[in-house]
PDB file of C-alpha atoms in Angstrom:
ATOM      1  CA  UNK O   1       0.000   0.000   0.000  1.00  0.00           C
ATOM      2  CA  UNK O   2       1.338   3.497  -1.007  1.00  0.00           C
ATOM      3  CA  UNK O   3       2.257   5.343   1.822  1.00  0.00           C
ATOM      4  CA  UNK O   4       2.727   9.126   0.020  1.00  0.00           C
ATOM      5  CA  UNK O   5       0.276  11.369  -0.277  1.00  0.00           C
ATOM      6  CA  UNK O   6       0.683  12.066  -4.046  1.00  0.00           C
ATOM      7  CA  UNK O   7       0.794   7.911  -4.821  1.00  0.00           C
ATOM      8  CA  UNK O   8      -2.575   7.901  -2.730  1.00  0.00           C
ATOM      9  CA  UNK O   9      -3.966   9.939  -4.949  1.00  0.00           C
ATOM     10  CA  UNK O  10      -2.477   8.387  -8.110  1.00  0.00           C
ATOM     11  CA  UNK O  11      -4.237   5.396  -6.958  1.00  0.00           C
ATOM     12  CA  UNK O  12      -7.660   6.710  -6.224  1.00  0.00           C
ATOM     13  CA  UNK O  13      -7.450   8.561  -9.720  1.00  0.00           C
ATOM     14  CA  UNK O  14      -6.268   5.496 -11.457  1.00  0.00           C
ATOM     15  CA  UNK O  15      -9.559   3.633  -9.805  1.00  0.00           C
ATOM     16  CA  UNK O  16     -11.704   5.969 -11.178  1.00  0.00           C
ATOM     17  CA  UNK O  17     -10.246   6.195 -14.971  1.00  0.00           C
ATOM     18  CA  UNK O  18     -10.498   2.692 -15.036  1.00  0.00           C
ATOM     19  CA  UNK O  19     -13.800   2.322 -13.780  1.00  0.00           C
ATOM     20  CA  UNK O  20     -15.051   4.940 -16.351  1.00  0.00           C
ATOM     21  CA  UNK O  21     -12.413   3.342 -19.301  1.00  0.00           C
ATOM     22  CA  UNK O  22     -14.807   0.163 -18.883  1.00  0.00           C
ATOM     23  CA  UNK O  23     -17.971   1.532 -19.234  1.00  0.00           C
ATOM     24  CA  UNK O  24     -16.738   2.800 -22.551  1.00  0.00           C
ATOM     25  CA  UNK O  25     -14.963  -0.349 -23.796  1.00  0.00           C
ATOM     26  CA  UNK O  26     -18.287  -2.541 -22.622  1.00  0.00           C
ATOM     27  CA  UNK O  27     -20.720   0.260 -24.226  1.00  0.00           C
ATOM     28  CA  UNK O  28     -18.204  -0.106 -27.741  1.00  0.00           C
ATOM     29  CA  UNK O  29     -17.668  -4.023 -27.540  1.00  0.00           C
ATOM     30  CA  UNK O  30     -21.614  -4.696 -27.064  1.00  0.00           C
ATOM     31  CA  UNK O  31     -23.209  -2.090 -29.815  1.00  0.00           C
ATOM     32  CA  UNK O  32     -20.465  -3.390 -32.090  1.00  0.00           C
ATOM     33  CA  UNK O  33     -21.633  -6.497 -31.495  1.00  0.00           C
ATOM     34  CA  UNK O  34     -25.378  -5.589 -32.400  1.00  0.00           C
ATOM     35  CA  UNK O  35     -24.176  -4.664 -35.922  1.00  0.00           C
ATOM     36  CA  UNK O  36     -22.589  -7.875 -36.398  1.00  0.00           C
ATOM     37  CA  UNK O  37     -25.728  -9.649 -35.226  1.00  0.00           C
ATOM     38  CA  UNK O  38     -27.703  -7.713 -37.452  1.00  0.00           C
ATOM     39  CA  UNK O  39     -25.140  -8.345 -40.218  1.00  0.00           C
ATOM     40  CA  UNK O  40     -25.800 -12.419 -39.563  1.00  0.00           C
ATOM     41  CA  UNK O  41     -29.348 -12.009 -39.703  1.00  0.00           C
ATOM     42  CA  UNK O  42     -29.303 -10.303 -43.127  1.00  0.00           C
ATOM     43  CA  UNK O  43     -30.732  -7.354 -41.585  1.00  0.00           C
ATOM     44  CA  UNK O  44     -29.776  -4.604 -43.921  1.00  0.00           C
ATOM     45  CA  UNK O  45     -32.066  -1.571 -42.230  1.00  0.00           C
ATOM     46  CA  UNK O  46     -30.899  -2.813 -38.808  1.00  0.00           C
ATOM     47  CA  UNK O  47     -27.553  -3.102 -39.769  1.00  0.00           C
ATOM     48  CA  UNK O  48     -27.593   0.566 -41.094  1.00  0.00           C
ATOM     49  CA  UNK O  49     -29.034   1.848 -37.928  1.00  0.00           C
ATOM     50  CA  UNK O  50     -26.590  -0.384 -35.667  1.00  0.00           C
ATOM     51  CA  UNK O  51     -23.824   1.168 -38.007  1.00  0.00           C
ATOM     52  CA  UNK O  52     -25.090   4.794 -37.242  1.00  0.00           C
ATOM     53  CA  UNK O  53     -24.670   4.304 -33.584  1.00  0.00           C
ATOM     54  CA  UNK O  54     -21.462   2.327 -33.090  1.00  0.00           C
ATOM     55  CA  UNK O  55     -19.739   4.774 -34.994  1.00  0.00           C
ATOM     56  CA  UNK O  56     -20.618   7.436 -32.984  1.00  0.00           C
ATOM     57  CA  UNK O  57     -19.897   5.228 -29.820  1.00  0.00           C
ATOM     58  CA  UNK O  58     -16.849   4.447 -31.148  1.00  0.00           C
ATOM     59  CA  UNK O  59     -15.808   8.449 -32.301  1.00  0.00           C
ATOM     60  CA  UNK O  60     -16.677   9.030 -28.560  1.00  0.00           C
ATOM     61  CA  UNK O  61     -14.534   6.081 -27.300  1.00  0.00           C
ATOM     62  CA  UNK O  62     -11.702   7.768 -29.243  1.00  0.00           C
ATOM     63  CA  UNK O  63     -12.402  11.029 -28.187  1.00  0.00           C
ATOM     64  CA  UNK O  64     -12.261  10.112 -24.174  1.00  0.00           C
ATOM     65  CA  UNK O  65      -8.792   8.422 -25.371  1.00  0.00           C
ATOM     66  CA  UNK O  66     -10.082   4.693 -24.314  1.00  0.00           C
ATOM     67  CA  UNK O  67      -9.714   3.946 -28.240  1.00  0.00           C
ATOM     68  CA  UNK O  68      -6.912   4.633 -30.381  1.00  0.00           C
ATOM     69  CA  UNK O  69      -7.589   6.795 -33.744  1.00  0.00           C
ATOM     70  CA  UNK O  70      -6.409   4.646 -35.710  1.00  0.00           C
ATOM     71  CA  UNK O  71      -8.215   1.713 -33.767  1.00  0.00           C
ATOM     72  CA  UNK O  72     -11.203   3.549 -34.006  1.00  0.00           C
ATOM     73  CA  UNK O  73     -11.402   4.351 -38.046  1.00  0.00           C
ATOM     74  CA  UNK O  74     -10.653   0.839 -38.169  1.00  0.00           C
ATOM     75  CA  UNK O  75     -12.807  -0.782 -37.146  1.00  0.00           C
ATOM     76  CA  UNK O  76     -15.574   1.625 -38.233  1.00  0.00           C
ATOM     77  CA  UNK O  77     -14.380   1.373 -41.828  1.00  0.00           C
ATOM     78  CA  UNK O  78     -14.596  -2.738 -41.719  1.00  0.00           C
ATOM     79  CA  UNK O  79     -18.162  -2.431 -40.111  1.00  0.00           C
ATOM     80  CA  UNK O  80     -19.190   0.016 -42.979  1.00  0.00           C
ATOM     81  CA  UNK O  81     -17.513  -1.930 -45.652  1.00  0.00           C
ATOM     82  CA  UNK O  82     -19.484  -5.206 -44.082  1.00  0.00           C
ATOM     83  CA  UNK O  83     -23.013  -3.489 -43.641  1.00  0.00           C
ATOM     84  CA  UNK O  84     -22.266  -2.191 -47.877  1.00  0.00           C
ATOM     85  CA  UNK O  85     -21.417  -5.459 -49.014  1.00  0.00           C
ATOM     86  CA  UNK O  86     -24.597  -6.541 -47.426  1.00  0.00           C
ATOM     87  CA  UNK O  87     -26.623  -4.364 -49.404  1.00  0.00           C
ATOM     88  CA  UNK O  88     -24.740  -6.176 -52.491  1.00  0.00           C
ATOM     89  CA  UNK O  89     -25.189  -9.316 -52.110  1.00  0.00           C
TER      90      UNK O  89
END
């Protein structure tokens, strides 16, 4: 146990960030997941819709700095690309 001052409150700040990081990650992780789902089902409408809002989870996730940029265009552009091709096929 930290016996500072200053590493007590490192600690308690680290707690927090973490506990907020989650929430985020969790939030991204499960409406990407929805788009998938709809992309199995053949959903197209759904899939649009579950597009619209995990890329604006996602932009937030990067924002907040839980997601990289990088990370974050990503994985948006392979969900977009997926959700297109399933208006091809």
């Amino acid at each position: 146990m930290a016996n500072v001052e200053s590493a007590i409150k490192r600690i308690r700040q680290t707690e927090r960030r973490t506990a907020r990081n989650k929430h985020v990650r969790t939030t991204v992780r499960t409406v990407v997941k929805k788009v998938r789902a709809a992309i199995t089902a053949g959903d197209k409408s759904g899939a649009a819709k579950a597009l619209t809002l995990a890329t604006s989870t996602i932009d937030k996730a990067v924002t907040k700095g839980v997601m990289h940029q990088n990370a974050g265009s990503r994985s948006i552009g392979r969900l977009a690309a997926q959700v297109a091709a399933l208006g091809k096929a």
